[in-house]
XYZ file of C-alpha atoms in Angstrom:
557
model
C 6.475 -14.272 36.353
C 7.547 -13.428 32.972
C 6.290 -16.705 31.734
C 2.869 -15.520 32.999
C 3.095 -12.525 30.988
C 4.427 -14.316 28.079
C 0.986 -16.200 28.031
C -1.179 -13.661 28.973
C 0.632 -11.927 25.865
C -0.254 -14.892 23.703
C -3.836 -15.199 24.729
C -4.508 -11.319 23.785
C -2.670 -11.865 20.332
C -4.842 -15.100 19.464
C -7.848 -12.732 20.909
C -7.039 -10.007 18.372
C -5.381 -11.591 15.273
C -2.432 -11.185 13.282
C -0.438 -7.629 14.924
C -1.313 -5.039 12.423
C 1.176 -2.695 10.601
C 1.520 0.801 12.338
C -0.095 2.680 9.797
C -2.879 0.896 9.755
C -3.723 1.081 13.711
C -3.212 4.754 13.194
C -5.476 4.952 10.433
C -8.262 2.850 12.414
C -7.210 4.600 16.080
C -8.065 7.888 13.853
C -10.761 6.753 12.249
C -12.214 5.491 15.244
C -11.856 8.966 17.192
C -12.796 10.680 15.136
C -16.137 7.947 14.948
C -16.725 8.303 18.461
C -16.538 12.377 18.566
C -19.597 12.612 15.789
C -21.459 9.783 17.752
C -21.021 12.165 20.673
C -21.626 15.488 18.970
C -24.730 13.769 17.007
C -26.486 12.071 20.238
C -25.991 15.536 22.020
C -27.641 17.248 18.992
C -30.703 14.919 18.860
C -31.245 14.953 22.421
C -31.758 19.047 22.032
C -33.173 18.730 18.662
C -35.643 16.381 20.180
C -36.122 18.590 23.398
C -36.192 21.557 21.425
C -39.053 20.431 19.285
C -41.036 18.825 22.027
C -41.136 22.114 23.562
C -42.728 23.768 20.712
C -45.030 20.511 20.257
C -46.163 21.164 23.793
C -46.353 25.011 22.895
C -48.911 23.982 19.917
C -50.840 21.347 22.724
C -51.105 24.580 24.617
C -52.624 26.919 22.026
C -55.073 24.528 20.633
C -56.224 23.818 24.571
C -56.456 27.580 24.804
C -58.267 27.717 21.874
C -60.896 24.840 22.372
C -61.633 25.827 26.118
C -61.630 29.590 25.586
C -59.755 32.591 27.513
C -61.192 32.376 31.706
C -62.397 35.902 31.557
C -64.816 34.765 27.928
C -67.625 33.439 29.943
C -68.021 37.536 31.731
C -68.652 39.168 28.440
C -71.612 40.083 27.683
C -71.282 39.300 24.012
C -69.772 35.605 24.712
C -72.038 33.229 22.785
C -70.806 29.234 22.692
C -70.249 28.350 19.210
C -72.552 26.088 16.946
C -69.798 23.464 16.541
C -67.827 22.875 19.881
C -65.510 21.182 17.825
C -64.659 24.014 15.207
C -61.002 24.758 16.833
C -59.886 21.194 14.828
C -60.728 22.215 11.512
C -59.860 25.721 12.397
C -56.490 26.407 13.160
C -52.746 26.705 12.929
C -52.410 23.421 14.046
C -51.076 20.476 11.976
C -53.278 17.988 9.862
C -54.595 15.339 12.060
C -55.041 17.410 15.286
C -57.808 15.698 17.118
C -60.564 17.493 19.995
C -62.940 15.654 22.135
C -66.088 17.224 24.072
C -66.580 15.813 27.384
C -69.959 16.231 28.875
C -70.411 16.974 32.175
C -71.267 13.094 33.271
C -67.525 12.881 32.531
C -68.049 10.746 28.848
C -66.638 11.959 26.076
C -69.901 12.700 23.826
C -68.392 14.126 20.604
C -64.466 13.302 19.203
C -63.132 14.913 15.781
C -59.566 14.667 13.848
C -58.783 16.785 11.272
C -58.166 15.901 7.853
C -57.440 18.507 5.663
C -55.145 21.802 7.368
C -57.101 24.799 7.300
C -54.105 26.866 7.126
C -54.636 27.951 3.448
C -57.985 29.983 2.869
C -58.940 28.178 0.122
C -58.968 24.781 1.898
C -62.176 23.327 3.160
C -62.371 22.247 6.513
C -62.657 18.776 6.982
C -63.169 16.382 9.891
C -63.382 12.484 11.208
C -65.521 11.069 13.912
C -63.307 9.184 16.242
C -64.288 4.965 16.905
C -65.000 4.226 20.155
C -62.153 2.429 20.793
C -60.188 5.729 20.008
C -62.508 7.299 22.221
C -61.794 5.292 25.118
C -58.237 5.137 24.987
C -58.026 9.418 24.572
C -60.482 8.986 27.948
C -58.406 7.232 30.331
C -55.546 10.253 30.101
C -55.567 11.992 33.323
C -57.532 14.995 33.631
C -54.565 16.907 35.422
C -54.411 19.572 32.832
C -51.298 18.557 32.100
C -49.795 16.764 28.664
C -49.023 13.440 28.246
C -48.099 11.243 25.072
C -49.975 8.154 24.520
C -50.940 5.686 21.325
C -54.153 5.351 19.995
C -55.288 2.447 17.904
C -54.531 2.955 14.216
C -53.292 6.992 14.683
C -50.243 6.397 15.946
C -48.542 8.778 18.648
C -50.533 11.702 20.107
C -49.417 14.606 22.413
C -52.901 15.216 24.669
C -53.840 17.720 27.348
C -56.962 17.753 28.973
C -58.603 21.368 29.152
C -61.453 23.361 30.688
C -63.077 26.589 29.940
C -65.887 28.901 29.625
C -66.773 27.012 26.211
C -67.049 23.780 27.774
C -64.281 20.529 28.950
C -62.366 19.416 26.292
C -59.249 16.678 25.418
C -56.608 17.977 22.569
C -54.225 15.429 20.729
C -51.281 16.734 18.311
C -49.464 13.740 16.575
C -45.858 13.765 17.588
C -45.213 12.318 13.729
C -43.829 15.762 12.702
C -41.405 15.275 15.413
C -40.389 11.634 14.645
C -40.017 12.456 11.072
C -37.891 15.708 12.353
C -35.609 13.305 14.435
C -35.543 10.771 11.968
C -34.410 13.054 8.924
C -31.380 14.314 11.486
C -30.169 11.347 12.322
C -30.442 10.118 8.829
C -27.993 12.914 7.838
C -25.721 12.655 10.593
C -24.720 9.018 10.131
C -24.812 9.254 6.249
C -22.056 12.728 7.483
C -20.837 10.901 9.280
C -19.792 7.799 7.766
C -18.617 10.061 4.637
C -16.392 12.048 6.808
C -15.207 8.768 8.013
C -14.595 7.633 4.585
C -12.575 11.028 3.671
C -10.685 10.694 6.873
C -9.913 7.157 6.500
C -8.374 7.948 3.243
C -7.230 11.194 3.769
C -5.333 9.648 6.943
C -4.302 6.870 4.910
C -1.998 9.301 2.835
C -1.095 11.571 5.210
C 0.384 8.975 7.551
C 1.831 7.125 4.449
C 3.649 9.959 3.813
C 4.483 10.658 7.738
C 5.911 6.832 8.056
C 8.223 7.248 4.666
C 11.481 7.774 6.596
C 10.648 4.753 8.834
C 9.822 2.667 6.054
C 13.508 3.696 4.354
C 15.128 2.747 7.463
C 13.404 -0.364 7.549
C 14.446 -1.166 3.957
C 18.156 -0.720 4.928
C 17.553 -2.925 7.922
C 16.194 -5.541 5.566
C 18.932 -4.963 2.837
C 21.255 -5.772 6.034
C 19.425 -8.982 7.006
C 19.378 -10.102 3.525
C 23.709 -9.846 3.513
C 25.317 -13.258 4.271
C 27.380 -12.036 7.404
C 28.470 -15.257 7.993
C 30.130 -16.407 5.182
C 33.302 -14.255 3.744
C 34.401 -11.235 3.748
C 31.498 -8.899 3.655
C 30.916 -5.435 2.855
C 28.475 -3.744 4.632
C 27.999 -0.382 2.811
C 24.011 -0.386 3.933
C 23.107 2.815 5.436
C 20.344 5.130 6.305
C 20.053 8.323 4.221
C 21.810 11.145 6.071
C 18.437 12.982 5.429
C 16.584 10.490 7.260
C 18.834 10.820 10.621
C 17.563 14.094 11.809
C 17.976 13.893 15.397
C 15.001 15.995 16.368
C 12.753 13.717 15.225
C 11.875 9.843 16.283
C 12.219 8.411 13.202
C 15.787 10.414 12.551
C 16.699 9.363 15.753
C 15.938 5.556 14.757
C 18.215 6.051 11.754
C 20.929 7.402 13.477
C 20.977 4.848 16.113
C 20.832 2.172 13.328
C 24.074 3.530 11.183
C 25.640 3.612 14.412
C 25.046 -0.046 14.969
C 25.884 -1.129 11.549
C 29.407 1.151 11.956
C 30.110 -1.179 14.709
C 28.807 -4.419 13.133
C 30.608 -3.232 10.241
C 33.943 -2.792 12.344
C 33.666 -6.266 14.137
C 33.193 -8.086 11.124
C 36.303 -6.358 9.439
C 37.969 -7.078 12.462
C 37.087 -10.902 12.723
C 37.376 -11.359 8.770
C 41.291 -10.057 9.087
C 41.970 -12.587 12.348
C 39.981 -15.561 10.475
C 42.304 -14.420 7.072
C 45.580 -14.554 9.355
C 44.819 -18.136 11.143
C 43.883 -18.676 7.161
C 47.601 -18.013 6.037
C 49.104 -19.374 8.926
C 47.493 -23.262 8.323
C 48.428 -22.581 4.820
C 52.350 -21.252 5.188
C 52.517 -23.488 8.111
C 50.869 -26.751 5.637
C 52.907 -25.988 2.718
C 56.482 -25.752 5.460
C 55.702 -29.131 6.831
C 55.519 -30.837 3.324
C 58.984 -30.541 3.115
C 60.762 -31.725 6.888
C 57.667 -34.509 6.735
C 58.840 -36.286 3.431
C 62.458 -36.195 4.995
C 61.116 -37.998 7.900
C 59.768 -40.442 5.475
C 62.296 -40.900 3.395
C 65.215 -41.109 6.286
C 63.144 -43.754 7.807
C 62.870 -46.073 5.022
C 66.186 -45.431 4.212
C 67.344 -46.506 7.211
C 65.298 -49.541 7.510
C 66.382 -50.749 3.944
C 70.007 -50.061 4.956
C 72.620 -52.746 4.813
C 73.399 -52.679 7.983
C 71.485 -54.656 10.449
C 69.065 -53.388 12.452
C 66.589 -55.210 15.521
C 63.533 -55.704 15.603
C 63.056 -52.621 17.928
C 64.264 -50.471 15.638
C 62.402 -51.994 12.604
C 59.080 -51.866 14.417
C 60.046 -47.939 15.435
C 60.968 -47.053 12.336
C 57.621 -48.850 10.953
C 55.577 -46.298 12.646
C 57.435 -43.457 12.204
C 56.753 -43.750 8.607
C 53.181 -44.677 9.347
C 52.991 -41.379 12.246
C 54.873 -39.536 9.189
C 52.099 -40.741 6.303
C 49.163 -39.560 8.473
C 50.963 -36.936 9.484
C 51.550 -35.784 5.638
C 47.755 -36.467 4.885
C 46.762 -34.026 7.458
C 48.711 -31.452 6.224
C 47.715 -31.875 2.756
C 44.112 -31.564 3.661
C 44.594 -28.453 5.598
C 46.675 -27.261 2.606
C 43.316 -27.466 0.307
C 41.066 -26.590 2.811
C 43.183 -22.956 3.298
C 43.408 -23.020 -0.949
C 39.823 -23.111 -0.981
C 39.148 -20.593 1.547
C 41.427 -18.289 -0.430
C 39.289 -18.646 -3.351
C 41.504 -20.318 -5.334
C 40.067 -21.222 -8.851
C 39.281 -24.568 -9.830
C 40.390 -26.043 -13.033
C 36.810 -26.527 -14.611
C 35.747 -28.189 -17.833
C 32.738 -30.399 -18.924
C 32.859 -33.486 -16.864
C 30.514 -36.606 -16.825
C 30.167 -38.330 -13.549
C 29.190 -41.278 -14.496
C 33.019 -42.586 -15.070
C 33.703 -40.707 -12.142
C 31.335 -42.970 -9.742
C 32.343 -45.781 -11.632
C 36.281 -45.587 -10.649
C 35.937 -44.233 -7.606
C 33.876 -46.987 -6.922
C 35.961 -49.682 -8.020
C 38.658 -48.494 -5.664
C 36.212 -48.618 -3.553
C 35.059 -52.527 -3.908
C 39.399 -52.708 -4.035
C 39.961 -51.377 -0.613
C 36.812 -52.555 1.482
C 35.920 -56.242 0.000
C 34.376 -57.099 2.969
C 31.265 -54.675 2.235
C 28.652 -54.574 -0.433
C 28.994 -51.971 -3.622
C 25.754 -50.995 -5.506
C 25.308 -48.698 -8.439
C 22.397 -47.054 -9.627
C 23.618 -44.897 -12.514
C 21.238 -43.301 -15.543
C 21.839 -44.325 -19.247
C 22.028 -40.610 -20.735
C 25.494 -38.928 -19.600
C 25.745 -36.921 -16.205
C 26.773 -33.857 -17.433
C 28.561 -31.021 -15.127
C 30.478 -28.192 -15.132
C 33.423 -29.206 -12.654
C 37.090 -29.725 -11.460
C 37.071 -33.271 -12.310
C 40.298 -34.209 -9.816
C 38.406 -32.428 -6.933
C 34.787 -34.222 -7.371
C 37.146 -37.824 -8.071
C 38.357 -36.448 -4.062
C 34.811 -35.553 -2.804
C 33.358 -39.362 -4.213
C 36.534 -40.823 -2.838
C 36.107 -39.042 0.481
C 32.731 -39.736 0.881
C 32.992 -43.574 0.007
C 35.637 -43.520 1.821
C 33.382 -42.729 4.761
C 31.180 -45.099 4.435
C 33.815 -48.199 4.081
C 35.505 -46.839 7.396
C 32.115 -45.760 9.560
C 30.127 -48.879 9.088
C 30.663 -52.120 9.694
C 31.434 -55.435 7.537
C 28.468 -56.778 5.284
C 27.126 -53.364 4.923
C 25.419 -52.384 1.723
C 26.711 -49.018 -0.143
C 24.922 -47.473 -3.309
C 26.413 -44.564 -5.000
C 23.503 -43.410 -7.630
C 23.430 -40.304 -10.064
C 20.086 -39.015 -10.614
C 18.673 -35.572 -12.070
C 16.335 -33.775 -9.683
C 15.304 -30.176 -11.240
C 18.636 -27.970 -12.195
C 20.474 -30.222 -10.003
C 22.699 -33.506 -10.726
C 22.688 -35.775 -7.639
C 25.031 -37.803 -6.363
C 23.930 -40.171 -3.831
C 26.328 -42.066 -1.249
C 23.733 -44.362 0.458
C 25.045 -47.208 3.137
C 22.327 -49.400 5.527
C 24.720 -48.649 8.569
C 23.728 -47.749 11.711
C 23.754 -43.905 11.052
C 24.906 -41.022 12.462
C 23.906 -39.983 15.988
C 21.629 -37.358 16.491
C 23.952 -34.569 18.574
C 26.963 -35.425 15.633
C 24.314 -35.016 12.715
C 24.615 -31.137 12.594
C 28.058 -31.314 13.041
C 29.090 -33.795 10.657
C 30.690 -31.134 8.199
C 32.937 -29.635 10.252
C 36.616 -29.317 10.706
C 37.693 -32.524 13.002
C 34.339 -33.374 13.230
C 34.417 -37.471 14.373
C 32.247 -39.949 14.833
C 31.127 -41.944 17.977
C 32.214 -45.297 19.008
C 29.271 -47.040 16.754
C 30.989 -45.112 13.420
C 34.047 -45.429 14.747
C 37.120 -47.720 13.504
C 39.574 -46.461 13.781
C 41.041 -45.949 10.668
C 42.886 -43.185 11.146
C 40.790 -40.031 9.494
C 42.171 -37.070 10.028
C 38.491 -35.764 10.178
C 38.643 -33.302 7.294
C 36.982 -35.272 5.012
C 33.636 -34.363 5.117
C 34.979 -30.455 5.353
C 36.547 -30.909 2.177
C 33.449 -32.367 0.514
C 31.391 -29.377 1.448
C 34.302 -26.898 0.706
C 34.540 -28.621 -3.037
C 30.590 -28.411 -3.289
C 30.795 -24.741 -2.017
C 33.074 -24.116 -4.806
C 31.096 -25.599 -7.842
C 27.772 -23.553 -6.380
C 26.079 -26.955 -5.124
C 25.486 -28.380 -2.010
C 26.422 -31.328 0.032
C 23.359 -32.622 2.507
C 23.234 -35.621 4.946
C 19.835 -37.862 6.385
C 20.706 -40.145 8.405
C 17.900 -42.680 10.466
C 19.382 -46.133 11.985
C 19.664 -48.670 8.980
C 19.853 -45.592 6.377
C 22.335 -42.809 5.782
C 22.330 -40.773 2.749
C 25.004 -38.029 1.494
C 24.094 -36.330 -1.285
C 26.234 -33.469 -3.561
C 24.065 -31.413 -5.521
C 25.756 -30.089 -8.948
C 24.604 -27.613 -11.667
C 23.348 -29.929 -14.006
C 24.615 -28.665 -17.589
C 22.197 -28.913 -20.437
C 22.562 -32.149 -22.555
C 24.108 -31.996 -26.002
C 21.249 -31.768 -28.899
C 21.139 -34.655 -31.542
C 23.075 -33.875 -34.870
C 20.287 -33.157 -37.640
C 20.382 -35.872 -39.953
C 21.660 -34.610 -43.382
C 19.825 -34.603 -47.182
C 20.786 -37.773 -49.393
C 23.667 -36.158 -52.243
C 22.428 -37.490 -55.579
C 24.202 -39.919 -56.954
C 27.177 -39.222 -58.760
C 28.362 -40.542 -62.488
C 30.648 -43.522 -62.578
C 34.384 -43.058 -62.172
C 37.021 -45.752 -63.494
C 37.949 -47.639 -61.178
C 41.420 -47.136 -59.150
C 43.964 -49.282 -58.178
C 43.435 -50.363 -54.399
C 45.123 -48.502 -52.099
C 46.604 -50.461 -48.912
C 44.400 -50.544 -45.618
C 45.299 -48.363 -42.928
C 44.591 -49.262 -39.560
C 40.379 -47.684 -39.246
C 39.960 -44.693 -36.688
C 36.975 -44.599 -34.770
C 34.253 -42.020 -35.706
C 33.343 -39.677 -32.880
C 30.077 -41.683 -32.367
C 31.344 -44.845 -32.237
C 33.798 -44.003 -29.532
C 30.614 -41.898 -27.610
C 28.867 -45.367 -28.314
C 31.938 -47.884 -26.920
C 32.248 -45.397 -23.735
C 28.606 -46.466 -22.776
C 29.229 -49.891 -23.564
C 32.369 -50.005 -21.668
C 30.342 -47.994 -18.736
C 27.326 -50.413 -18.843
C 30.204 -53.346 -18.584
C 31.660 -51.859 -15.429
C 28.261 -51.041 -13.634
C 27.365 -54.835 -14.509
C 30.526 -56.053 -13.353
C 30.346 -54.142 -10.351
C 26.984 -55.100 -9.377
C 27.559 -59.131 -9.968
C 31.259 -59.073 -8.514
C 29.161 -56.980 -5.586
């Protein structure tokens, strides 16, 4: 079931977009309202603006019908006389420019039609009128003659109000254009959605603000939560002083009440990482009192056991073969403990001895110990010709090469090719350990830097690793600021320690000839002393001597 939802979840985010920050959906949710409430208010005032001005457009049908047929009781007085012009009411009137009236004769045609073009509401305007086409004509004819009004289009006009009318002066038709109206109409709705959509512009940006400034203490608490996600709470000792404002924790309000809850949290985060950094600093002391006691009673055992098997006195076989691996139980044992004695010195902190160091001789020895122990594999170098220059403890990175050669000799099998190269990638010196082993499983690959960390039966020789090495590789790279990094695929396996790379040394300027200087009598010779290398000469034998060894380590390889 909650997989369901989980996917009906997804499909409505991929519907919608990206999730939007809160002040923005309340800006649009307000911004939308408060569209919707003047769409509402504006249809509701058009529909009665419209209504409203119908009315009096059927009020002004009324009066001109009135006007063309004449009052019922007209045709009784004994002054009544029909007028000249039947037609008169459309040029005189209150009505609107383009009124039209239309005689109908008593076979039921119309026989005379008239529109207005000039209002007669000014008494200096001449009256004015146009003879309707008979296409007009026939169109204003086939409204019904139900006295009642009805809107229809005639051909080149446009809209018309009509009303059909009969009176003492005779039958008539009446037509008001509803174009007043639609202009009317048109003009209000014009206004409300240009009102409109400048209200929505001020409320857009007047909400912007206001809920900027509403959403302040949320976005302070969410800056200390990021401050705290940014802390490395796995590493070290850490001190988590991050905390909401007190001013932001007011408990009658949401946000407060956020804040609160989150300095409560981080008191107890706070508290269990004290807690866990002061049991992780006491097994810390206890490996290293406990490493640094065994030193002692373990070279006792050693040295008792090879004093006793180089004795005078005879001893059997038994014993010789007991005593044999005592010392060799007593040796690993002694290894062990001095590994666990740097690890703990190096979880204290304790600082390295650093100076400028060039790995290049580094890779080179360590190398040729290397090609020493394990003659039944394949040693490579790939080293650059400029100097590797690094800011390091030069015993501990001789450890982490030895370590990691070390590792490839004992986790790979004969005839297997290993490359140590130096390269400069970026800010970073490089220092490859390569081998065209079988490589590292997958499910030990993210594990391979731990404490007695060991590898399967296909890396396995055992050769008696106390599985530390690799621990105290990264622990030494942790303490120069690098790196150490692994990639391992069947057939390729590559561990590489990233250094600070230090900046190489600029070239001496070349200095100005001296002029030359007046003759001097010649002195008596003076006996040779034995000649001292210049500083660049020796710089210039060390790169010979290092080109000889790669050479010889590559042909003898």
């Amino acid at each position: 079931m909650s997989g369901r939802r989980r996917t009906r979840a997804q499909k409505r985010q991929r519907l919608v977009g990206q999730p939007r920050t809160l002040r923005t959906r309340l800006v649009v949710a307000s911004v939308v309202l408060i569209a919707v409430v003047a769409a509402v208010i504006g249809t509701v005032t058009t529909i009665a603006m419209r209504e409203r001005l119908n009315d009096q457009l059927n009020d002004t049908v009324a009066e001109v019908a009135k006007r063309a047929g004449g009052p019922p009781g007209m045709a009784h007085n004994p002054d009544f006389r029909l007028p000249d012009d039947p037609l008169d009411f459309v040029t005189k009137g209150p009505q609107e420019l383009g009124s039209i009236g239309a005689e109908v004769s008593e076979s039921g045609q119309i026989s005379s039609a008239a529109r207005s073009t000039r209002s007669a509401n000014s008494l200096n305007a001449e009256s004015a009128a146009v003879e309707l086409t008979d296409t007009q004509k026939s169109e204003l004819a086939r409204v019904p003659r139900d006295r009642s009004r009805h809107t229809i289009t005639l051909t080149d006009l446009g809209e018309y109000r009509v009303q059909y009318t009969k009176g003492p002066k005779g039958s008539f038709y009446v037509a008001v254009p509803t174009k007043s109206v639609t202009e009317i109409l048109s003009t209000l709705i014009l206004i409300e959605i240009s009102v409109t959509a400048a209200g929505l512009v001020a409320a857009g940006i007047a909400g912007s603000v206001l809920v900027g400034v509403a959403l302040r203490p949320l976005r302070k608490v969410a800056a200390t939560a990021t401050r705290v996600s940014e802390l490395p709470l796995h590493t070290g000792e850490v001190n988590l002083n991050e905390r909401v404002p007190e001013s932001e924790t007011d408990p009658h309000t949401e946000v407060g009440q956020v804040g609160a809850a989150l300095n409560r949290m981080l008191d107890h985060v706070h508290a269990a990482l004290h807690s866990r950094q002061q049991s992780e600093m006491r097994v810390r002391q206890f490996v290293a009192d406990a490493s640094h006691e065994l030193r002692t009673p373990l070279a006792s055992i050693r040295g008792y056991a090879e004093l006793t098997r180089r004795g005078r006195e005879e001893v059997g076989p038994d014993t010789k073969h007991a005593l044999g691996r005592i010392e060799s139980e007593a040796g690993r044992m002694t290894l062990l403990v001095e590994d666990l004695l740097l690890l703990a010195r190096l979880d204290a902190g304790r600082p390295l001895q650093f100076e400028q160091t060039d790995l290049i001789p580094l890779v080179v020895d360590t190398i040729s110990d290397a090609r020493a122990a394990g003659t039944d594999h394949n040693w490579r170098l790939d080293l650059p010709d400029e100097p590797a220059l690094v800011s390091a403890d030069a015993a501990r990175l001789q450890q982490v090469l030895v370590n990691l050669l070390g590792n490839a000799r004992n986790h790979t099998p004969p005839g297997t090719t290993v490359t140590a190269r130096v390269q400069k990638r970026g800010p970073w010196l490089c220092v490859d350990v390569e081998d065209n082993g079988p490589g590292i499983s997958p499910d030990l690959l993210p594990h391979v830097f731990e404490r007695f960390a060991r590898g399967d039966s296909s890396r396995s020789r055992a050769s008696g690793s106390t599985g530390l090495g690799l621990a105290i590789v990264q622990a030494v790279a942790t303490a120069h600021d690098g790196a150490v990094t692994v990639d391992s695929v069947p057939g390729r396996t590559v561990f590489t320690v990233h250094l600070p790379a230090l900046p190489a040394l600029p070239a001496l300027p070349a200095l100005p000839a001296l002029p030359a200087l007046p003759a001097q009598p010649v002195l008596p010779a003076l006996p040779v002393l034995p000649a001292q290398p210049s500083p660049e000469v020796s710089r210039q034998q060390h790169s010979q001597a290092q080109h000889s060894v790669t050479t010889w380590a590559e042909q003898g390889a």
